[in-house]
Amino acid sequence: MKEAILYDKRENGAVACRLCAHHCIIKDGETGLCDVRKNRAGVLWSETYEKIVTTHIDPIEKKPLFHYKPGSLSFSVATVGCNFRCTWCQNHDISQWAHEEQSPLPGQAIGPEELARMAANNRCATLAFTYTEPTVFAEIALDTARAAAPLGVDSIFVTNGYMSSELIDTFGPLMKGANVDLKAFNDDTYRQYTGARLQPVCDSIRHLHENGTWVEITTLIIPELNDSEAELTAMASFIADIDPAIPWHISAFHPTYQMTDRKRTPLDTLHAAYTIGKRAGLRFVYTGNAPGDRYESTYCPKCGTVVIERTGFQILFNRIVMQKCPTCNETIEGVY
């Protein structure tokens, strides 16, 4: 355990957590909505500190981050816990562990310095806090990011975007990149299927971008839930209003966890969403969970040249030179 960051003490031994947009008021002996931050006698503790449930070396494209050091490796780290209750969660066995299991929190004792060395020794360009929601294990993420920076390893978040503005500012330039799940563009959908709200996610996306974090956005397209033309148009317009160069990943859904009543997302739906994104002015739109689809690759938004060709998470070639298209010299935004 480690004492939590970003909380205030209240009357009668309660504490107010300022880590995420739920702003939990936690009584003595209880945990917040994430189930991994506990009030013990008026002190809030991170119960998952140095309890690492998984480490893995992934291509950065798997995060997915297509414009952040493409073709490089990312050292992925997670603890249990999440502040959402997504009924389609693909990692529910670890994200919902603390919520659903009655056993002690699992995890291997690995400290920040060791995690940073593991990333560097495996020649990873980035250290990704991912698989579950990194906001709820912010203490180990922050300490690891601080240890990794002098080793030349950048830290990135793969997140639902429900962190507080204070948390974003606390990480500051240490949070080099982030892929934010924008799960829908309807507050009722967020409330019913995730237990959260839409606006804080939108606020985080804007705040991250303003703070200089490289931002990419992923939307899982779920049939008859968030796939209407009106909703996708509103979502794409929101992203474009922040910055048309923010890449938008639109991924296919497959039935899982508590949502097995929906069909897989048809490829035609992904292609329709791609067209909507481009029509809204987005420079880079990608399809996901559709191996071999032509929209996995990066096209120059000016002349249409394929500047990075991908299949799945593998890069076949990268023609970008000094952030420019080799054909027309158009800037291809990103971190290379």
Tab-separated table of C-alpha atoms in Angstrom:
chain	number	residue	atom	x	y	z
A	1	MET	CA	0.000	0.000	0.000
A	2	LYS	CA	0.921	3.628	-0.391
A	3	GLU	CA	-0.880	6.717	0.815
A	4	ALA	CA	-2.995	8.067	-2.014
A	5	ILE	CA	-2.470	11.335	-3.820
A	6	LEU	CA	-5.224	13.893	-4.417
A	7	TYR	CA	-7.604	13.514	-1.506
A	8	ASP	CA	-8.976	15.678	1.302
A	9	LYS	CA	-9.934	14.757	4.842
A	10	ARG	CA	-13.526	15.374	5.869
A	11	GLU	CA	-15.518	15.211	9.096
A	12	ASN	CA	-16.083	11.956	10.975
A	13	GLY	CA	-13.037	10.290	9.428
A	14	ALA	CA	-14.320	10.451	5.839
A	15	VAL	CA	-12.134	11.436	2.889
A	16	ALA	CA	-12.910	13.020	-0.492
A	17	CYS	CA	-11.003	11.470	-3.387
A	18	ARG	CA	-10.026	13.921	-6.170
A	19	LEU	CA	-8.438	11.361	-8.501
A	20	CYS	CA	-11.294	10.905	-10.960
A	21	ALA	CA	-14.584	12.479	-11.946
A	22	HIS	CA	-16.613	10.295	-9.560
A	23	HIS	CA	-15.266	12.408	-6.662
A	24	CYS	CA	-16.043	9.657	-4.147
A	25	ILE	CA	-16.688	10.531	-0.511
A	26	ILE	CA	-15.286	7.489	1.289
A	27	LYS	CA	-16.143	6.656	4.884
A	28	ASP	CA	-13.658	5.043	7.270
A	29	GLY	CA	-13.182	1.374	6.395
A	30	GLU	CA	-14.719	1.682	2.933
A	31	THR	CA	-13.352	1.909	-0.593
A	32	GLY	CA	-14.184	4.212	-3.473
A	33	LEU	CA	-16.156	3.112	-6.503
A	34	CYS	CA	-12.950	1.676	-7.986
A	35	ASP	CA	-12.695	-0.738	-4.991
A	36	VAL	CA	-8.898	-0.346	-4.801
A	37	ARG	CA	-8.550	2.885	-2.801
A	38	LYS	CA	-9.462	2.453	0.868
A	39	ASN	CA	-10.008	4.804	3.760
A	40	ARG	CA	-8.161	3.505	6.806
A	41	ALA	CA	-8.728	5.690	9.867
A	42	GLY	CA	-9.057	8.873	7.829
A	43	VAL	CA	-6.123	8.174	5.501
A	44	LEU	CA	-6.732	7.128	1.887
A	45	TRP	CA	-4.516	4.319	0.650
A	46	SER	CA	-3.779	2.903	-2.784
A	47	GLU	CA	-4.310	-0.809	-2.169
A	48	THR	CA	-2.694	-1.905	-5.457
A	49	TYR	CA	0.641	-0.130	-5.097
A	50	GLU	CA	3.380	-2.550	-6.236
A	51	LYS	CA	0.748	-5.244	-6.911
A	52	ILE	CA	1.330	-5.776	-10.620
A	53	VAL	CA	-0.992	-8.321	-12.245
A	54	THR	CA	0.570	-8.227	-15.696
A	55	THR	CA	3.581	-7.008	-17.622
A	56	HIS	CA	3.850	-7.554	-21.341
A	57	ILE	CA	5.778	-6.267	-24.336
A	58	ASP	CA	3.420	-5.034	-27.064
A	59	PRO	CA	3.796	-3.160	-30.324
A	60	ILE	CA	2.781	0.441	-29.731
A	61	GLU	CA	0.139	-0.082	-32.432
A	62	LYS	CA	-1.736	-2.414	-30.074
A	63	LYS	CA	-2.562	0.394	-27.630
A	64	PRO	CA	-3.602	1.629	-30.255
A	65	LEU	CA	-1.243	4.537	-30.874
A	66	PHE	CA	-0.456	4.843	-34.587
A	67	HIS	CA	1.290	8.222	-34.534
A	68	TYR	CA	3.489	7.821	-31.455
A	69	LYS	CA	6.829	6.271	-32.401
A	70	PRO	CA	5.244	3.814	-34.849
A	71	GLY	CA	6.917	0.430	-35.087
A	72	SER	CA	8.368	0.661	-31.562
A	73	LEU	CA	7.759	-1.570	-28.546
A	74	SER	CA	5.743	-0.650	-25.461
A	75	PHE	CA	6.152	-2.212	-22.017
A	76	SER	CA	2.608	-2.699	-20.715
A	77	VAL	CA	1.775	-2.648	-17.001
A	78	ALA	CA	-1.466	-3.083	-15.048
A	79	THR	CA	-2.914	-3.646	-11.602
A	80	VAL	CA	-6.480	-4.728	-10.902
A	81	GLY	CA	-9.236	-2.139	-10.658
A	82	CYS	CA	-11.379	0.240	-12.687
A	83	ASN	CA	-13.712	3.173	-12.083
A	84	PHE	CA	-16.078	2.030	-14.878
A	85	ARG	CA	-18.452	-0.944	-15.105
A	86	CYS	CA	-18.482	-1.479	-18.873
A	87	THR	CA	-20.701	-4.435	-19.690
A	88	TRP	CA	-18.534	-5.324	-22.711
A	89	CYS	CA	-15.130	-5.141	-20.969
A	90	GLN	CA	-12.603	-7.460	-22.617
A	91	ASN	CA	-10.334	-7.386	-19.552
A	92	HIS	CA	-13.053	-7.816	-16.936
A	93	ASP	CA	-11.116	-10.600	-15.197
A	94	ILE	CA	-8.642	-7.998	-13.917
A	95	SER	CA	-10.501	-4.693	-14.294
A	96	GLN	CA	-13.452	-5.923	-12.202
A	97	TRP	CA	-11.548	-8.235	-9.856
A	98	ALA	CA	-11.854	-6.010	-6.810
A	99	HIS	CA	-15.538	-5.423	-7.531
A	100	GLU	CA	-16.538	-9.046	-8.144
A	101	GLU	CA	-14.116	-11.215	-6.128
A	102	GLN	CA	-14.088	-11.621	-2.369
A	103	SER	CA	-10.409	-12.545	-2.141
A	104	PRO	CA	-7.349	-10.361	-1.441
A	105	LEU	CA	-6.124	-8.205	-4.301
A	106	PRO	CA	-3.677	-10.153	-6.480
A	107	GLY	CA	-0.380	-8.937	-7.873
A	108	GLN	CA	3.368	-9.400	-7.943
A	109	ALA	CA	5.521	-7.073	-5.859
A	110	ILE	CA	7.360	-4.995	-8.470
A	111	GLY	CA	8.448	-1.461	-7.658
A	112	PRO	CA	8.640	1.614	-9.892
A	113	GLU	CA	12.396	1.500	-10.453
A	114	GLU	CA	12.279	-2.173	-11.424
A	115	LEU	CA	9.390	-1.595	-13.835
A	116	ALA	CA	11.318	1.257	-15.452
A	117	ARG	CA	14.446	-0.908	-15.796
A	118	MET	CA	12.417	-3.763	-17.270
A	119	ALA	CA	11.071	-1.426	-19.939
A	120	ALA	CA	14.500	0.002	-20.760
A	121	ASN	CA	16.251	-3.381	-20.736
A	122	ASN	CA	13.702	-4.707	-23.231
A	123	ARG	CA	14.372	-1.764	-25.551
A	124	CYS	CA	10.858	-0.405	-25.200
A	125	ALA	CA	10.374	3.184	-26.292
A	126	THR	CA	7.334	3.574	-24.054
A	127	LEU	CA	5.897	2.296	-20.806
A	128	ALA	CA	2.120	1.892	-21.145
A	129	PHE	CA	-0.268	1.879	-18.220
A	130	THR	CA	-3.049	-0.146	-19.769
A	131	TYR	CA	-5.389	-3.192	-19.728
A	132	THR	CA	-7.258	-1.815	-16.680
A	133	GLU	CA	-7.831	1.869	-15.842
A	134	PRO	CA	-4.493	3.521	-14.945
A	135	THR	CA	-6.215	6.395	-13.155
A	136	VAL	CA	-7.023	4.110	-10.216
A	137	PHE	CA	-3.391	3.013	-9.849
A	138	ALA	CA	-2.031	6.513	-10.363
A	139	GLU	CA	0.524	6.308	-7.547
A	140	ILE	CA	2.517	3.408	-8.994
A	141	ALA	CA	2.069	4.861	-12.495
A	142	LEU	CA	3.383	8.271	-11.427
A	143	ASP	CA	6.386	6.873	-9.572
A	144	THR	CA	7.198	4.564	-12.482
A	145	ALA	CA	6.903	7.393	-15.012
A	146	ARG	CA	9.348	9.436	-12.929
A	147	ALA	CA	11.795	6.514	-12.815
A	148	ALA	CA	11.429	5.767	-16.548
A	149	ALA	CA	11.993	9.291	-17.878
A	150	PRO	CA	15.760	9.448	-17.131
A	151	LEU	CA	16.137	6.085	-18.893
A	152	GLY	CA	14.666	7.515	-22.093
A	153	VAL	CA	11.376	5.630	-21.772
A	154	ASP	CA	8.198	7.660	-22.310
A	155	SER	CA	5.026	6.970	-20.327
A	156	ILE	CA	1.607	6.662	-21.937
A	157	PHE	CA	-1.934	6.063	-20.673
A	158	VAL	CA	-4.562	3.841	-22.253
A	159	THR	CA	-7.557	5.223	-20.420
A	160	ASN	CA	-11.298	5.735	-20.238
A	161	GLY	CA	-10.581	9.440	-19.745
A	162	TYR	CA	-12.393	9.773	-16.430
A	163	MET	CA	-9.415	11.234	-14.574
A	164	SER	CA	-9.662	14.608	-12.867
A	165	SER	CA	-7.991	17.685	-14.302
A	166	GLU	CA	-5.800	17.674	-11.189
A	167	LEU	CA	-4.473	14.238	-12.049
A	168	ILE	CA	-3.659	15.341	-15.593
A	169	ASP	CA	-1.789	18.339	-14.204
A	170	THR	CA	-0.007	16.160	-11.630
A	171	PHE	CA	1.461	13.991	-14.390
A	172	GLY	CA	2.091	17.017	-16.591
A	173	PRO	CA	4.805	16.372	-19.199
A	174	LEU	CA	5.411	12.858	-17.844
A	175	MET	CA	2.242	11.717	-19.641
A	176	LYS	CA	3.650	11.831	-23.152
A	177	GLY	CA	0.788	10.094	-24.930
A	178	ALA	CA	-2.711	8.825	-24.272
A	179	ASN	CA	-5.294	6.776	-26.075
A	180	VAL	CA	-8.694	7.698	-24.686
A	181	ASP	CA	-11.753	5.472	-25.078
A	182	LEU	CA	-14.655	7.630	-26.201
A	183	LYS	CA	-17.296	4.974	-25.727
A	184	ALA	CA	-20.328	6.876	-26.972
A	185	PHE	CA	-21.546	10.421	-27.453
A	186	ASN	CA	-24.681	10.098	-25.386
A	187	ASP	CA	-24.766	10.673	-21.641
A	188	ASP	CA	-27.568	8.150	-21.087
A	189	THR	CA	-25.458	5.450	-22.753
A	190	TYR	CA	-22.532	6.271	-20.500
A	191	ARG	CA	-24.685	6.171	-17.369
A	192	GLN	CA	-26.445	2.913	-18.277
A	193	TYR	CA	-23.513	0.897	-19.609
A	194	THR	CA	-20.442	2.258	-17.788
A	195	GLY	CA	-21.761	3.856	-14.600
A	196	ALA	CA	-20.144	7.159	-15.570
A	197	ARG	CA	-20.914	10.343	-17.512
A	198	LEU	CA	-19.873	11.675	-20.904
A	199	GLN	CA	-18.845	15.260	-20.136
A	200	PRO	CA	-15.839	14.489	-17.891
A	201	VAL	CA	-14.404	12.298	-20.659
A	202	CYS	CA	-14.778	15.118	-23.183
A	203	ASP	CA	-13.174	17.522	-20.709
A	204	SER	CA	-10.210	15.182	-20.203
A	205	ILE	CA	-9.606	14.787	-23.932
A	206	ARG	CA	-9.488	18.555	-24.343
A	207	HIS	CA	-7.316	19.042	-21.241
A	208	LEU	CA	-4.830	16.350	-22.257
A	209	HIS	CA	-4.476	17.906	-25.688
A	210	GLU	CA	-4.034	21.398	-24.250
A	211	ASN	CA	-1.345	20.073	-21.892
A	212	GLY	CA	0.735	18.811	-24.810
A	213	THR	CA	-0.012	15.093	-24.445
A	214	TRP	CA	-0.208	13.321	-27.807
A	215	VAL	CA	-3.836	12.128	-27.907
A	216	GLU	CA	-5.493	9.424	-29.980
A	217	ILE	CA	-9.089	8.297	-29.495
A	218	THR	CA	-10.696	4.873	-29.775
A	219	THR	CA	-14.398	4.152	-30.158
A	220	LEU	CA	-15.707	0.603	-30.067
A	221	ILE	CA	-18.650	0.619	-32.489
A	222	ILE	CA	-21.429	-1.462	-30.918
A	223	PRO	CA	-24.443	-2.297	-33.095
A	224	GLU	CA	-27.631	-0.461	-32.062
A	225	LEU	CA	-25.842	1.227	-29.178
A	226	ASN	CA	-23.546	3.931	-30.549
A	227	ASP	CA	-23.524	3.312	-34.313
A	228	SER	CA	-26.104	5.822	-35.556
A	229	GLU	CA	-24.976	8.327	-38.160
A	230	ALA	CA	-26.063	11.213	-35.928
A	231	GLU	CA	-24.057	10.048	-32.923
A	232	LEU	CA	-20.930	9.210	-34.909
A	233	THR	CA	-21.136	12.566	-36.688
A	234	ALA	CA	-21.392	14.401	-33.367
A	235	MET	CA	-18.454	12.425	-32.006
A	236	ALA	CA	-16.241	13.057	-35.032
A	237	SER	CA	-17.148	16.768	-35.016
A	238	PHE	CA	-16.208	17.024	-31.334
A	239	ILE	CA	-12.780	15.517	-32.026
A	240	ALA	CA	-12.211	17.702	-35.073
A	241	ASP	CA	-13.148	20.801	-33.082
A	242	ILE	CA	-10.295	20.070	-30.655
A	243	ASP	CA	-7.775	19.190	-33.378
A	244	PRO	CA	-8.426	17.584	-36.784
A	245	ALA	CA	-5.039	15.841	-36.473
A	246	ILE	CA	-6.176	13.696	-33.530
A	247	PRO	CA	-6.345	10.127	-34.889
A	248	TRP	CA	-9.696	8.356	-34.414
A	249	HIS	CA	-9.681	4.556	-34.146
A	250	ILE	CA	-13.082	2.982	-34.837
A	251	SER	CA	-13.047	-0.652	-33.777
A	252	ALA	CA	-15.339	-3.593	-34.322
A	253	PHE	CA	-17.228	-5.042	-31.353
A	254	HIS	CA	-17.499	-8.740	-30.598
A	255	PRO	CA	-19.839	-10.198	-27.926
A	256	THR	CA	-18.181	-10.630	-24.539
A	257	TYR	CA	-18.637	-10.438	-20.746
A	258	GLN	CA	-22.174	-9.215	-19.969
A	259	MET	CA	-22.971	-8.069	-23.509
A	260	THR	CA	-23.553	-11.182	-25.560
A	261	ASP	CA	-26.872	-10.094	-27.033
A	262	ARG	CA	-25.305	-7.998	-29.803
A	263	LYS	CA	-23.845	-9.100	-33.099
A	264	ARG	CA	-20.323	-8.375	-34.268
A	265	THR	CA	-19.885	-5.023	-35.944
A	266	PRO	CA	-20.155	-5.359	-39.737
A	267	LEU	CA	-17.223	-4.061	-41.763
A	268	ASP	CA	-19.672	-1.849	-43.665
A	269	THR	CA	-20.467	-0.055	-40.406
A	270	LEU	CA	-16.783	0.647	-39.783
A	271	HIS	CA	-16.404	1.969	-43.309
A	272	ALA	CA	-19.448	4.205	-42.849
A	273	ALA	CA	-17.924	5.569	-39.634
A	274	TYR	CA	-14.644	6.130	-41.467
A	275	THR	CA	-16.472	8.215	-44.071
A	276	ILE	CA	-18.216	10.186	-41.321
A	277	GLY	CA	-14.890	10.935	-39.646
A	278	LYS	CA	-13.268	12.115	-42.847
A	279	ARG	CA	-16.345	14.194	-43.738
A	280	ALA	CA	-16.079	15.894	-40.320
A	281	GLY	CA	-12.540	16.970	-41.209
A	282	LEU	CA	-10.462	14.413	-39.315
A	283	ARG	CA	-7.115	13.896	-40.990
A	284	PHE	CA	-6.517	10.345	-39.727
A	285	VAL	CA	-9.214	7.713	-39.206
A	286	TYR	CA	-8.482	4.010	-38.692
A	287	THR	CA	-10.500	0.816	-38.495
A	288	GLY	CA	-9.658	-1.692	-35.772
A	289	ASN	CA	-10.380	-5.363	-35.069
A	290	ALA	CA	-10.632	-5.774	-38.839
A	291	PRO	CA	-7.324	-7.383	-39.868
A	292	GLY	CA	-6.306	-6.672	-43.426
A	293	ASP	CA	-8.683	-3.764	-43.898
A	294	ARG	CA	-7.252	-0.966	-46.021
A	295	TYR	CA	-8.021	1.629	-43.379
A	296	GLU	CA	-5.434	0.218	-40.957
A	297	SER	CA	-2.818	2.154	-42.918
A	298	THR	CA	-1.922	5.841	-42.713
A	299	TYR	CA	-2.748	7.920	-45.780
A	300	CYS	CA	-1.483	11.400	-46.483
A	301	PRO	CA	-4.554	13.594	-45.930
A	302	LYS	CA	-3.527	15.845	-48.831
A	303	CYS	CA	-2.482	13.559	-51.704
A	304	GLY	CA	-3.646	10.122	-50.498
A	305	THR	CA	-0.235	8.434	-50.598
A	306	VAL	CA	0.110	5.467	-48.233
A	307	VAL	CA	2.808	6.744	-45.855
A	308	ILE	CA	2.583	3.882	-43.332
A	309	GLU	CA	1.232	0.512	-44.429
A	310	ARG	CA	-0.016	-1.798	-41.680
A	311	THR	CA	-1.562	-5.195	-41.352
A	312	GLY	CA	-2.876	-5.864	-37.874
A	313	PHE	CA	-0.263	-4.459	-35.473
A	314	GLN	CA	2.600	-4.948	-37.922
A	315	ILE	CA	4.114	-2.138	-39.978
A	316	LEU	CA	5.060	-3.230	-43.497
A	317	PHE	CA	6.720	0.067	-44.388
A	318	ASN	CA	6.999	3.644	-43.127
A	319	ARG	CA	7.696	6.318	-45.753
A	320	ILE	CA	7.398	9.361	-43.475
A	321	VAL	CA	10.519	11.532	-43.627
A	322	MET	CA	10.942	14.322	-41.088
A	323	GLN	CA	7.189	14.204	-40.346
A	324	LYS	CA	6.443	14.807	-44.038
A	325	CYS	CA	4.724	12.909	-46.832
A	326	PRO	CA	7.440	11.918	-49.349
A	327	THR	CA	5.127	12.705	-52.273
A	328	CYS	CA	3.687	16.142	-51.493
A	329	ASN	CA	5.597	17.265	-48.365
A	330	GLU	CA	2.376	17.468	-46.282
A	331	THR	CA	2.949	17.298	-42.518
A	332	ILE	CA	1.921	13.957	-40.976
A	333	GLU	CA	1.339	14.912	-37.349
A	334	GLY	CA	2.701	12.675	-34.623
A	335	VAL	CA	5.750	11.796	-32.537
A	336	TYR	CA	8.342	9.984	-34.617
